[in-house]
Each structure stands twice: as structure tokens, then as C-alpha cells.
C-alpha positions as CSV (number, residue, x, y, z in Angstrom):
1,X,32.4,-209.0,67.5
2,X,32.9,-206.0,65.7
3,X,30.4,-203.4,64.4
4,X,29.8,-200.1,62.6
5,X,30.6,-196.9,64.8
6,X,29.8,-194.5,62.1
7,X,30.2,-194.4,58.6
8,X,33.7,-195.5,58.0
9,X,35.2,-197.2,61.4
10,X,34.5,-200.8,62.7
11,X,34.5,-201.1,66.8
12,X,36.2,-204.6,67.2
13,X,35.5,-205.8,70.8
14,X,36.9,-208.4,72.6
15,X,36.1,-211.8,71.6
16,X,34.7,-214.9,73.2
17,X,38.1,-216.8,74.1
18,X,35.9,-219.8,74.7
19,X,35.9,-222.6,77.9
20,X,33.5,-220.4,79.5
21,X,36.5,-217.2,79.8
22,X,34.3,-213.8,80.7
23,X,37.1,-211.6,80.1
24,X,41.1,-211.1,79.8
25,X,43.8,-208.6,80.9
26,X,45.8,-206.6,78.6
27,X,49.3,-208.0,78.8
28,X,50.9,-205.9,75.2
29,X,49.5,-204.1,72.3
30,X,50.5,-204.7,69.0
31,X,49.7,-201.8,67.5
32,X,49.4,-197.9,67.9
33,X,46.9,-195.5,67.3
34,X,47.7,-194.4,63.4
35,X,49.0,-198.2,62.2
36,X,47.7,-199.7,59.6
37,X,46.7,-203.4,60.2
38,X,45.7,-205.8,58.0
39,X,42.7,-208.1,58.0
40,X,44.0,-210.9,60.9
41,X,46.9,-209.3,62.5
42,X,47.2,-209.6,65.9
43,X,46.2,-206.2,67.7
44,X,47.0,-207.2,71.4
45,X,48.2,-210.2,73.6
46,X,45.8,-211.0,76.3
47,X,45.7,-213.6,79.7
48,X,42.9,-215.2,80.7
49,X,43.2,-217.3,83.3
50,X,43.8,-220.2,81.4
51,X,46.5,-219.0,78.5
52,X,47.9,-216.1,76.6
53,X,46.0,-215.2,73.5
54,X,47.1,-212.9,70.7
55,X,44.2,-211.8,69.1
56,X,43.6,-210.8,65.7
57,X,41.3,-208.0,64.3
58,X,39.2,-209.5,61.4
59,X,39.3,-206.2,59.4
60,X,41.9,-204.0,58.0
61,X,42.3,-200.1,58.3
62,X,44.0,-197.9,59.8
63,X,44.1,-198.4,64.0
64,X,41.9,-195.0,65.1
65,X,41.7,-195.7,69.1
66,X,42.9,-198.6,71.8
67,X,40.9,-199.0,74.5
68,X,42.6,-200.6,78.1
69,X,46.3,-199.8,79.4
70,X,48.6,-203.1,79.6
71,X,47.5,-204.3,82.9
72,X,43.8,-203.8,82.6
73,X,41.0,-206.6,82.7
74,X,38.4,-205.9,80.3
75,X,35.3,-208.3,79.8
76,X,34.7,-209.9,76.8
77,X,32.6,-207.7,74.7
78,X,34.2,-204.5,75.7
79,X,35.8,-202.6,72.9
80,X,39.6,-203.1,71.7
81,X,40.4,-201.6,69.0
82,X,38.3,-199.0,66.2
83,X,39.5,-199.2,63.1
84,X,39.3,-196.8,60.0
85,X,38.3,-199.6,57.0
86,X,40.1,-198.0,53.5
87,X,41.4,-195.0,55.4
88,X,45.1,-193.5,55.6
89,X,47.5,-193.5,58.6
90,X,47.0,-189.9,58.4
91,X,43.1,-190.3,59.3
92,X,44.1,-192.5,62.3
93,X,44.4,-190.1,65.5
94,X,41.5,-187.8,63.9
95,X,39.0,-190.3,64.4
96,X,39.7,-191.7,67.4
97,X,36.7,-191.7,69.6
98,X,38.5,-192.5,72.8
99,X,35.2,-193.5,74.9
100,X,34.1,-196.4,75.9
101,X,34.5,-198.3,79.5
102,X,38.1,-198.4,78.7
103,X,41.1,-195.7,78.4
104,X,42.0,-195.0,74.6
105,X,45.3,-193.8,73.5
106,X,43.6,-191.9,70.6
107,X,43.1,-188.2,71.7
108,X,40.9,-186.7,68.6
109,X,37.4,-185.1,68.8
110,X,34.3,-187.3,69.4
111,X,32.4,-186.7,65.8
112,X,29.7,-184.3,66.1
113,X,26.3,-186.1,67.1
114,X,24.0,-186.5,64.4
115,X,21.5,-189.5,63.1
116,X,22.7,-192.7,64.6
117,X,24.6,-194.8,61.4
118,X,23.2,-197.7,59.9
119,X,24.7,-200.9,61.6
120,X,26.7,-203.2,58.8
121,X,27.6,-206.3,58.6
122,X,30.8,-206.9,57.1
123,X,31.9,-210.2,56.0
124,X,34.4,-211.7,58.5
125,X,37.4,-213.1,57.0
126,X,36.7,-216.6,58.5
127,X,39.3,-216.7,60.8
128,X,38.5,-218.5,64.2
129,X,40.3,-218.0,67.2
130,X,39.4,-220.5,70.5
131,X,35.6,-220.9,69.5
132,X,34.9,-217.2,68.0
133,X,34.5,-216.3,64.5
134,X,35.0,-213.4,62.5
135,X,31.4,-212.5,61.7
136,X,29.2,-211.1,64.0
137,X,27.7,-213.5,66.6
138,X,24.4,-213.1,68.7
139,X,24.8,-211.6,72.1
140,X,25.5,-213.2,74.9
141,X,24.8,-212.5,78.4
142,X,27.7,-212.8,80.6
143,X,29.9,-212.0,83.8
144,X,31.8,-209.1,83.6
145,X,33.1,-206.4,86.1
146,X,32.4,-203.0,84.5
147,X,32.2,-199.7,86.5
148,X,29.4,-199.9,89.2
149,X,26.5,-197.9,88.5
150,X,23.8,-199.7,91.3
151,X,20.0,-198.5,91.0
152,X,18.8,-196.0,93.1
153,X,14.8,-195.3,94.5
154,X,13.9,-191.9,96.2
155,X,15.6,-192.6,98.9
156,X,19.0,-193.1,97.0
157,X,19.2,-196.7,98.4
158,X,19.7,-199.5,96.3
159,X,20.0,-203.6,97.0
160,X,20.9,-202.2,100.4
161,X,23.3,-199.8,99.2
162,X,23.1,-195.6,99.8
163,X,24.5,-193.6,97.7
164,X,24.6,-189.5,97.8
165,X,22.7,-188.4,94.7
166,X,24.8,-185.8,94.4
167,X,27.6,-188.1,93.9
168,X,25.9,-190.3,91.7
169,X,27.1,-190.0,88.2
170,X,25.4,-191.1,85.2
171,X,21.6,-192.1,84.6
172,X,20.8,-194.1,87.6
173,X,19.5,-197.9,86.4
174,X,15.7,-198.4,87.2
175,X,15.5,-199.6,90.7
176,X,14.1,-203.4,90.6
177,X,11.0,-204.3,90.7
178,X,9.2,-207.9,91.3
179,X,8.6,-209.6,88.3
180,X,7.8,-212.9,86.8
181,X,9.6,-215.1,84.2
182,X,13.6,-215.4,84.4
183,X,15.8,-213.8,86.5
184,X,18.9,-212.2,85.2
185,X,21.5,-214.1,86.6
186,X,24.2,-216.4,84.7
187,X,26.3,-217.4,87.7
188,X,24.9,-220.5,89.9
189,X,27.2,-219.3,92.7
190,X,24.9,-216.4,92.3
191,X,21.8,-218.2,92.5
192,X,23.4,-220.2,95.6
193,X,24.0,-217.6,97.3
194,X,20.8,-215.9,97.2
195,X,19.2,-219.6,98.1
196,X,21.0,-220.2,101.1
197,X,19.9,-216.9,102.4
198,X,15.9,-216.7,101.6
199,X,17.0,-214.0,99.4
200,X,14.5,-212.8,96.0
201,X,16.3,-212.7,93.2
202,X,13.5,-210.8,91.2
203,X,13.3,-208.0,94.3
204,X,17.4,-206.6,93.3
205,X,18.5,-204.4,90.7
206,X,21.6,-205.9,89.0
207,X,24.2,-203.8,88.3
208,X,25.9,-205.7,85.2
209,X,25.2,-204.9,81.9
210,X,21.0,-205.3,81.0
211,X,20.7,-205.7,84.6
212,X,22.5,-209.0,85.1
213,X,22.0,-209.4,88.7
214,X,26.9,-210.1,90.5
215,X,27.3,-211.2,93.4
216,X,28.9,-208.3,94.5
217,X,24.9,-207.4,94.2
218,X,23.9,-210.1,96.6
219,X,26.7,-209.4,99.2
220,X,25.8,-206.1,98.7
221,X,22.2,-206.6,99.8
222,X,23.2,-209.3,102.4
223,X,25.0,-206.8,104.4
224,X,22.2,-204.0,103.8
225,X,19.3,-206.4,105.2
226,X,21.7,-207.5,108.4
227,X,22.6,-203.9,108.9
228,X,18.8,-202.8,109.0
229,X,18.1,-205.7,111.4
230,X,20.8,-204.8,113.6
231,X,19.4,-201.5,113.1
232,X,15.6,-202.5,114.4
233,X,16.7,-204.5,117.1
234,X,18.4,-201.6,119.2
235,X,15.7,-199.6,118.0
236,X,13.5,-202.0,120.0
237,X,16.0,-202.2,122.9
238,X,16.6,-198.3,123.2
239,X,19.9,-198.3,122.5
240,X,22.1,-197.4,119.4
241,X,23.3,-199.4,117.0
242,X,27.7,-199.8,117.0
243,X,29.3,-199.1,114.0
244,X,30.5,-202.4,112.1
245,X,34.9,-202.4,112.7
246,X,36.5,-200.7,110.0
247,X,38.9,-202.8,107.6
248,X,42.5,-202.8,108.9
249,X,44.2,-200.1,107.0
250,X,47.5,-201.9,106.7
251,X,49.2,-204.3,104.6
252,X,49.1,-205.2,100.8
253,X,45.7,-206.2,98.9
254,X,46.7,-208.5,95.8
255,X,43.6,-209.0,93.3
256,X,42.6,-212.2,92.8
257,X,42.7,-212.7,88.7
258,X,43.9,-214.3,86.3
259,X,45.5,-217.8,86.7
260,X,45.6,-217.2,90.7
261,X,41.5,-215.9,90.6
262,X,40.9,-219.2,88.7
263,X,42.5,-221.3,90.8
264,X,40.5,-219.8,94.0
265,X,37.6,-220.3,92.5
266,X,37.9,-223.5,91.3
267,X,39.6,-224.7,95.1
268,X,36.4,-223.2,96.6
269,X,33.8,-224.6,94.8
270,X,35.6,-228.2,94.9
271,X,35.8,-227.7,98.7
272,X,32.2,-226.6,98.7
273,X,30.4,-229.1,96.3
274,X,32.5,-232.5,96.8
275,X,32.8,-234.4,99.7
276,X,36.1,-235.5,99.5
277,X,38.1,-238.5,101.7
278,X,42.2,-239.2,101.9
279,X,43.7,-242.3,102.3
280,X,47.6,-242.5,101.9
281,X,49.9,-245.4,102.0
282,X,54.3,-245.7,102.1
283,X,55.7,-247.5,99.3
284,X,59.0,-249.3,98.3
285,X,60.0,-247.8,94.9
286,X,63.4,-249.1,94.4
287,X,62.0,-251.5,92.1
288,X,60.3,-248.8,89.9
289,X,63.6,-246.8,89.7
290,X,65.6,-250.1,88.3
291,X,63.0,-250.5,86.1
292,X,63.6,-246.8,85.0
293,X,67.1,-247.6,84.4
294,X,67.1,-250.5,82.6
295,X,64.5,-248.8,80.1
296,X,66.6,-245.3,79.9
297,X,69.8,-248.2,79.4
298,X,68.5,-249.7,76.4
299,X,68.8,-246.9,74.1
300,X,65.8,-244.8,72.7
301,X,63.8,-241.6,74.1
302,X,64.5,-241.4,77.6
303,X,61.1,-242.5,79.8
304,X,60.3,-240.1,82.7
305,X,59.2,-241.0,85.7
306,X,56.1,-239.4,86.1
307,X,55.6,-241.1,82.7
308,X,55.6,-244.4,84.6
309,X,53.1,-243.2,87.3
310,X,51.0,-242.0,84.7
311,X,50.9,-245.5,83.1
312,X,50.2,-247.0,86.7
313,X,47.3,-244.9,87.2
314,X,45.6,-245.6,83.7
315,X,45.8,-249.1,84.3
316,X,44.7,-248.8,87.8
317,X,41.4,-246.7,86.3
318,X,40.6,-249.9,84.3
319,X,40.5,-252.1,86.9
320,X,38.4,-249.3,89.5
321,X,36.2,-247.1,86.6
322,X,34.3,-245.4,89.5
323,X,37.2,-242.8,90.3
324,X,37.2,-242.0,86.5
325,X,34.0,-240.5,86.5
326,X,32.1,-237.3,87.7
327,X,29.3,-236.5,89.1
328,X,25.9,-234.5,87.5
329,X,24.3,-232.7,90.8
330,X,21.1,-231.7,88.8
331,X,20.6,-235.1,87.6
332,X,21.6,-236.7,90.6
333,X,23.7,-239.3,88.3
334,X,27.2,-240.4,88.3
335,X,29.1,-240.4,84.8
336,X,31.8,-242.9,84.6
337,X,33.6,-241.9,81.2
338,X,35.3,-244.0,78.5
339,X,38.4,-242.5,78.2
340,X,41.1,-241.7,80.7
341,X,42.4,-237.4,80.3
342,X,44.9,-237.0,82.4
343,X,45.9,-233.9,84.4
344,X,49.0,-233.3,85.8
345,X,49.4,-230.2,88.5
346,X,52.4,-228.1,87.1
347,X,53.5,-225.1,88.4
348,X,54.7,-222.3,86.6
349,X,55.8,-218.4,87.0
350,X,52.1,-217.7,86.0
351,X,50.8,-220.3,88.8
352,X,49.6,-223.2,89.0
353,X,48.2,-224.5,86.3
354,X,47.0,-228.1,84.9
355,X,47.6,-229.7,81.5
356,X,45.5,-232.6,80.0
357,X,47.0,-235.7,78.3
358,X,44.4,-236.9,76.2
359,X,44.0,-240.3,75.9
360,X,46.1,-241.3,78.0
361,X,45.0,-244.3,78.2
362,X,45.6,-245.1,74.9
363,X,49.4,-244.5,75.2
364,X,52.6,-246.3,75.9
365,X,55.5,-244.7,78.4
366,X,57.2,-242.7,75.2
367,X,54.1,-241.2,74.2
368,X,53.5,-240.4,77.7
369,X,56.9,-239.0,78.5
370,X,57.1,-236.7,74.8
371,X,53.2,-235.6,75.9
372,X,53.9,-234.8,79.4
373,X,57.7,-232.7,78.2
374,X,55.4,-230.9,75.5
375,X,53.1,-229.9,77.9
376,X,55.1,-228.6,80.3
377,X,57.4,-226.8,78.0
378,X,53.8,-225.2,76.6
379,X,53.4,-224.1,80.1
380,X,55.7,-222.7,81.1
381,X,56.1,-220.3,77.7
382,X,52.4,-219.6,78.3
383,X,51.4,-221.0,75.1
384,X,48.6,-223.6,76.5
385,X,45.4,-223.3,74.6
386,X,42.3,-223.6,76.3
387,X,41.5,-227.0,75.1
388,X,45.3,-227.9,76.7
389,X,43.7,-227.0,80.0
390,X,40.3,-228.3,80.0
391,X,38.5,-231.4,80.1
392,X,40.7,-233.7,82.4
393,X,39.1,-237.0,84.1
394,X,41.4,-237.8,86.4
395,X,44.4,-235.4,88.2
396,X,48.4,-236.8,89.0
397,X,50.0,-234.6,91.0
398,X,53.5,-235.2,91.6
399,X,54.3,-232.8,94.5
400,X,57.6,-234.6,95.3
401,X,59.5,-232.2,93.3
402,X,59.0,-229.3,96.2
403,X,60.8,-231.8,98.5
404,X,57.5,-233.0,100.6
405,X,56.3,-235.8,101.5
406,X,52.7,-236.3,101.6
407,X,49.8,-233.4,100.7
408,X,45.9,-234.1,101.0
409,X,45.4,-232.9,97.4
410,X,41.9,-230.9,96.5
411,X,40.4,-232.4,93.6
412,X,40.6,-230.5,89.8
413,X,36.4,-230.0,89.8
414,X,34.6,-231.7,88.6
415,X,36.7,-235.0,88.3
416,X,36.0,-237.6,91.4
417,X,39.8,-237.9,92.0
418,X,43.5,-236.9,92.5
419,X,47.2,-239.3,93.0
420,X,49.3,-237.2,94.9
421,X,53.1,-238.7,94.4
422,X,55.4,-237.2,97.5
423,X,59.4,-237.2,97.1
424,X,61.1,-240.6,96.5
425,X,63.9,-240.9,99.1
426,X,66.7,-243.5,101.0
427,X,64.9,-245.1,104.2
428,X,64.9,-247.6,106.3
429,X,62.7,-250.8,104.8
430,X,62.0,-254.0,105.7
431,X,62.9,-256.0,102.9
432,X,62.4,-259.7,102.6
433,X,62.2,-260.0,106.2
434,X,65.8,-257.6,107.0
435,X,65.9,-254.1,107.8
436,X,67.1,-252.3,104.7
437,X,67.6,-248.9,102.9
438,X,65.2,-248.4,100.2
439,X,63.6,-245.7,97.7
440,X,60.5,-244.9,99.5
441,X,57.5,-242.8,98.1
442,X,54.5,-241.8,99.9
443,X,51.3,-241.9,97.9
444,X,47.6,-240.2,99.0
445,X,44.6,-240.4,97.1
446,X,41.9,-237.8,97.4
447,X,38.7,-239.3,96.1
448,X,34.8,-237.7,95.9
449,X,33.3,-240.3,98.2
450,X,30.0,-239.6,96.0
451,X,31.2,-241.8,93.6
452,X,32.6,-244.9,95.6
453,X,33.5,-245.8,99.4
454,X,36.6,-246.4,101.1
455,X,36.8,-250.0,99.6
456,X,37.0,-249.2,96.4
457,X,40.0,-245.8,97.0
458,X,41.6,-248.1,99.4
459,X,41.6,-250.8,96.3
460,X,43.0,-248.3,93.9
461,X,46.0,-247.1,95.9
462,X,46.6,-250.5,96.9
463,X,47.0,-251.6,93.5
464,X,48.8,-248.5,92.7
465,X,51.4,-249.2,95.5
466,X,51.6,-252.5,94.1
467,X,52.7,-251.7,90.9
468,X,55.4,-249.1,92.1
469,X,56.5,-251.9,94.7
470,X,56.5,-254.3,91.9
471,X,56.3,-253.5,88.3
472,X,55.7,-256.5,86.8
473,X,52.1,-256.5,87.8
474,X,51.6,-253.9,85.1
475,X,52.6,-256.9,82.3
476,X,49.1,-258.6,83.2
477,X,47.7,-255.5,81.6
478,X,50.5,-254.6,78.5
């Protein structure tokens, strides 16, 4: 991730973070313009929208230019940091470049052109951070959000878009032209989009880098081709076109980012690709809070209770696999998985986030309980790793503790379901044939109904219930 910008600095850009990230914000530098920094010291501490990450710089030298202000998002690839190998401190603001798609602190003097320098290849100094090494790795084609340059014909138009050519700063990208073979487009949201429209791909100019064809792109050309039909049908009719309503003016735009961009997309595209189903039934908990005590009571780490619903719900996956499982559209197969990762929905000052238990199966109510208070502690701090976040089979989510009820939970994509666990509180009961005041919970379970039908969801929250009602059904399974 780093090469040669002439003959003595290294441009170190910003790494792959891994888990399919395509780029992180600026939340502190490390280091100035004019520090030295030694091979592996952090540089800067970046959020994606799964973690914070402080990144190290795999060479040392002297720290000649930072590119980004705290607060910016910059794409993975785009420079960090240039750094001076074996110079002084003295060299450091000299040779600072300061261009680049980002804003660099260093204010020296470009170096005068001349022959373009000989590309090295240092050796890294093997350190790996979140599936990136330190020496130089093939390019990569991916998402990112630079400043738009859109391709312009002769009559300034491009995907639909006009743009005044005196304006129009820069050399313009070649406007698109039909071709055959692959189409430059990573996203399948992209490709979706496009489909569900009858648009050609291979007829737009993409505006990412190499011509990688953003949705912003599609929408772009969307909107162009229902503005020119709007156009030719008054035409037609002899009478002009309206002008599309401006935007309202007013209020606060927020951008979506980070940890609140990732969980927008990942709500919409399990809204859009699963067809999900609720079903929800009350339950009499008292018995599952005595039990509680009587564990807490006999000395030992104290057992939570969401410890306890997370043991429910790996014993209920044994006995109904189909909800641990997901679902491969392009195969048109349904994956039922070995091994029980459990989520759990926590929220923090970042958002919402959720950690993965792994194995959970595999674990008794103390390992659960120390698992789930790591966790969440991690969370919270803003210390969860990628791999922390990732790779969960089935989702608890104990919304009780904002004081509600019942939810209808959306599923984490791309498992096939989600427990949602509503507050546990004093109600009237009828117990053993008597009206009585008992610890009531409600539970809902939102399931893929690609996977299974109501039989088998209404069978797993049954059994659920069950156990909560009465748990010394889970001994059959101890």
C-alpha cells in the first residue's frame, strides 16, 4: 500500500481494513508533518463502519505530508501519509507534496517535474493489520467516493448529466462507449439497479476511478432518460415541459456513514432481498428468574440473563437447524451451517452495532455471560475488530432494556433469523388455573420464510417459550 513518489519518499495509502470496508474516516492523527516515525507506528486512528482502527505505517522516516482533516472519509487506496525514508526532521515540511485527493498539512513546494522515478519495492516489515500486509499488494478495484469528474461528449452531456464546459475542471473522462467483455461495476446493487430499469451498463461512462461505473452514475442517468422523455412527450403535445419541484431548502441533512451508513444499508437490502414473517408469543418468566437466582446464590461468576436466553436459543437451533442457515440467491440453495454464531444487537454511542459469539453453541451459561460482558465492554470502547462483527448465524436481540414490549425485528443479512426478547414485567397470569401476578416477557421471532414455513418458526418460539416458562426442559439437552 505504499509506493515510491520520487527518489527518497514512500506514499503510504490507506490500507485494506478487510470484511469488505471500501474506506474510513479520519477520527485523529498521530503524527505531524516533520515527526519522525518508526517502522509500525500508528500514524492515524480511523472508523469504518465496523470499528476503530489505528493504523501503522510500515516504513520509517520522517512524516513529509498528511493527507485528510479529522473528519474526512477517504477510500481505501487514497494516500495518508508520505514519508521521507533515512531523512531528518528538518527535511520533513520541504518535501511535502501536499496533492493528492486529500488536504495535506505539509505546505512545501511540489519538486520540480522531471523523469518520472523508478517505482521500488521496499520490503514490508511483515506486519498485518485486519487482512493487509505490509508489502505491496495487487490492485484492487473498488467503491469509493472521490471528487466527481463525469464524462462529457460535444454536447457537454454525460450519463444524462450537463455540465458547462467552461466549468468543467480537469481532463474530462472519455465519454462511454459500447463495448464487449466486463463491465466495470463491483457493486450488485449497482448491477440491480440498472436491471430493474432496462438500463446498458456498457452505454455509461463511470465516474470512479478506471471508470468503475457508482450508482450515483445510474441515478444520475435514470433521472437524465426520465427528464428527456418528459421532455418528448410535451414536445408531442405542444406544450412545455414543468420544472421538476426544487428540494426543500430547510432543515438539517446528516450524512449517512459510518456505523449509521452501514446499518442503512444493510436494513435495506435485508428488507429488499428476504421475505421475512413475525410470529410472537407472551410468556411466563418467573420460573427463569428463580432459576437466575438460585444460580447467582450458589456462589461463582454471576450468570446474566441474556446468557440464559442465549443458551435457550442454541438449544432451540438444534432441535429446528433450518433457522440457522442462510440462503445462496445465485445458487438457488439453502445453507444450513454447523455451528451456532450468535449476534446480539447492542447499542452504543457509535450506534448500533452487533457482536458475534462464536460458538456459542459450544458454551455453557459462564462462558456465555464473560463472552457476552467482553463484548459489550469492546463495544462500547470502540475496540471491536472486524472479525468481532462479522459472520453471525443467528441474531438475539434483547430490546427489553429500552422499556418496550414487543418489536418486529429486521433480520442481520444474510442470516434467516432474529429472537427479539421485550421487557420482563409484573402482570396478571393465570397460573395453575388462578389469576396471578407473574414476570411476563413477550418474545417475536422474525424468520426468512425462504428457509422454512410457519410450522417450523411457530415450533421454535414455542419451544423457546417453553423453556423460559419452564427451564427444566433445557436438562433433556445439558
Amino acid at each position: 500500500m505504499a509506493h515510491a513518489s520520487d527518489g527518497h519518499s514512500l506514499e503510504f495509502k490507506l490500507p485494506d481494513l478487510g470484511e469488505g470496508l471500501t474506506e474510513a474516516e479520519i477520527v485523529r492523527w498521530l503524527v505531524e508533518v516533520g515527526d519522525v516515525v518508526a517502522v509500525d507506528q500508528p500514524v492515524v486512528e480511523v472508523e469504518t463502519a465496523k470499528a476503530m482502527v489505528e493504523v501503522p505505517c510500515p516504513y520509517g522516516g520522517v512524516v513529509t505530508a498528511r493527507f485528510g482533516e479529522e473528519g474526512t472519509e477517504l477510500p481505501v487506496g487514497a494516500p495518508l501519509v508520505t514519508v521521507a525514508v533515512g531523512g531528518t526532521a528538518a527535511d520533513g515540511p520541504a518535501r511535502a507534496s501536499g496533492t493528492g485527493t486529500g488536504n495535506s498539512t505539509g505546505t512545501g513546494e511540489a519538486p520540480a517535474a522531471g523523469p518520472p522515478a523508478v517505482e521500488k519495492k521496499p520490503e514490508g516489515s511483515g506486519n498485518v493489520l485486519v487482512g493487509y500486509g505490509t508489502s505491496e499488494a495487487p490492485a484492487r478495484r473498488r467503491r469509493v467516493r472521490p471528487e466527481r469528474r463525469v464524462a462529457t461528449g460535444a454536447s457537454g452531456r454525460a450519463n444524462g448529466r450537463v455540465r458547462d464546459a467552461g466549468r468543467t475542471a480537469g481532463p474530462a473522462v472519455p465519454a462511454a462507449e459500447p463495448v464487449d467483455g466486463p463491465v466495470p461495476v463491483i457493486s450488485p446493487l449497482v448491477r440491480r439497479l440498472a436491471r430493474q430499469h432496462d438500463l446498458d451498463l456498457r452505454e455509461l461512462a463511470g465516474s470512479g476511478p478506471d471508470g468503475l461505473i457508482l450508482r450515483a452514475d445510474v441515478e444520475y442517468a435514470l433521472r437524465a432518460a426520465a427528464a428527456q422523455g418528459g421532455r418528448t412527450a410535451d414536445q408531442e403535445a405542444g406544450t412545455a415541459g414543468a420544472l421538476p419541484a426544487a428540494a426543500p431548502s430547510d432543515g438539517t441533512r446528516v450524512p449517512l456513514r459510518g456505523v449509521r451508513g452501514a446499518v442503512a444499508d444493510k436494513l435495506s437490502r435485508s428488507r429488499s432481498e428476504i421475505p421475512d414473517a413475525t410470529c410472537w408469543v407472551d410468556a411466563d418468566a418467573t420460573e427463569l428468574m428463580r432459576a437466575r437466582t438460585a444460580m447467582n446464590a450458589a456462589g461463582g461468576p454471576k450468570i446474566s440473563l441474556v446468557a440464559l436466553l442465549a443458551r435457550i436459543c442454541t438449544a432451540a437451533l438444534a432441535r429446528f437447524p433450518e433457522l440457522n442457515s442462510t440462503v445462496d440467491p445465485e445458487a438457488r440453495e439453502i445453507v444450513r451451517l454447523d455451528g451456532v454464531h450468535l449476534g446480539f444487537a447492542a447499542q452504543t454511542d457509535r450506534g448500533l452495532v452487533v457482536p458475534v459469539v462464536r460458538d456459542a453453541h459450544a458454551r455453557d451459561a459462564e462462558s456465555l455471560t464473560a463472552e457476552f460482558a467482553r463484548l459489550t465492554e469492546a463495544a462500547r470502547a470502540g475496540r471491536l475488530t472486524p472479525g468481532e462483527l462479522t459472520g453471525g448465524t443467528f441474531t438475539l436481540n434483547n430490546y427489553g432494556v429500552f422499556g418496550v414490549d414487543g418489536s418486529t425485528p429486521i433480520i442481520n443479512h444474510p442470516e434467516a433469523a432474529m429472537l427479539g426478547v421485550g421487557r420482563i414485567v409484573p402482570k396478571p397470569w393465570v397460573h395453575e388455573g388462578e389469576l396471578a401476578v407473574r414476570q411476563v416477557v413477550q418474545l417475536s421471532l422474525t424468520f426468512d420464510h425462504r428457509v422454512c414455513d410457519g410450522g417450523t418458526a411457530g415450533g421454535f418460539l414455542r419451544y423457546v417459550a417453553d423453556c423460559v416458562e419452564q427451564p427444566a426442559v433445557l436438562l433433556r439437552t445439558l
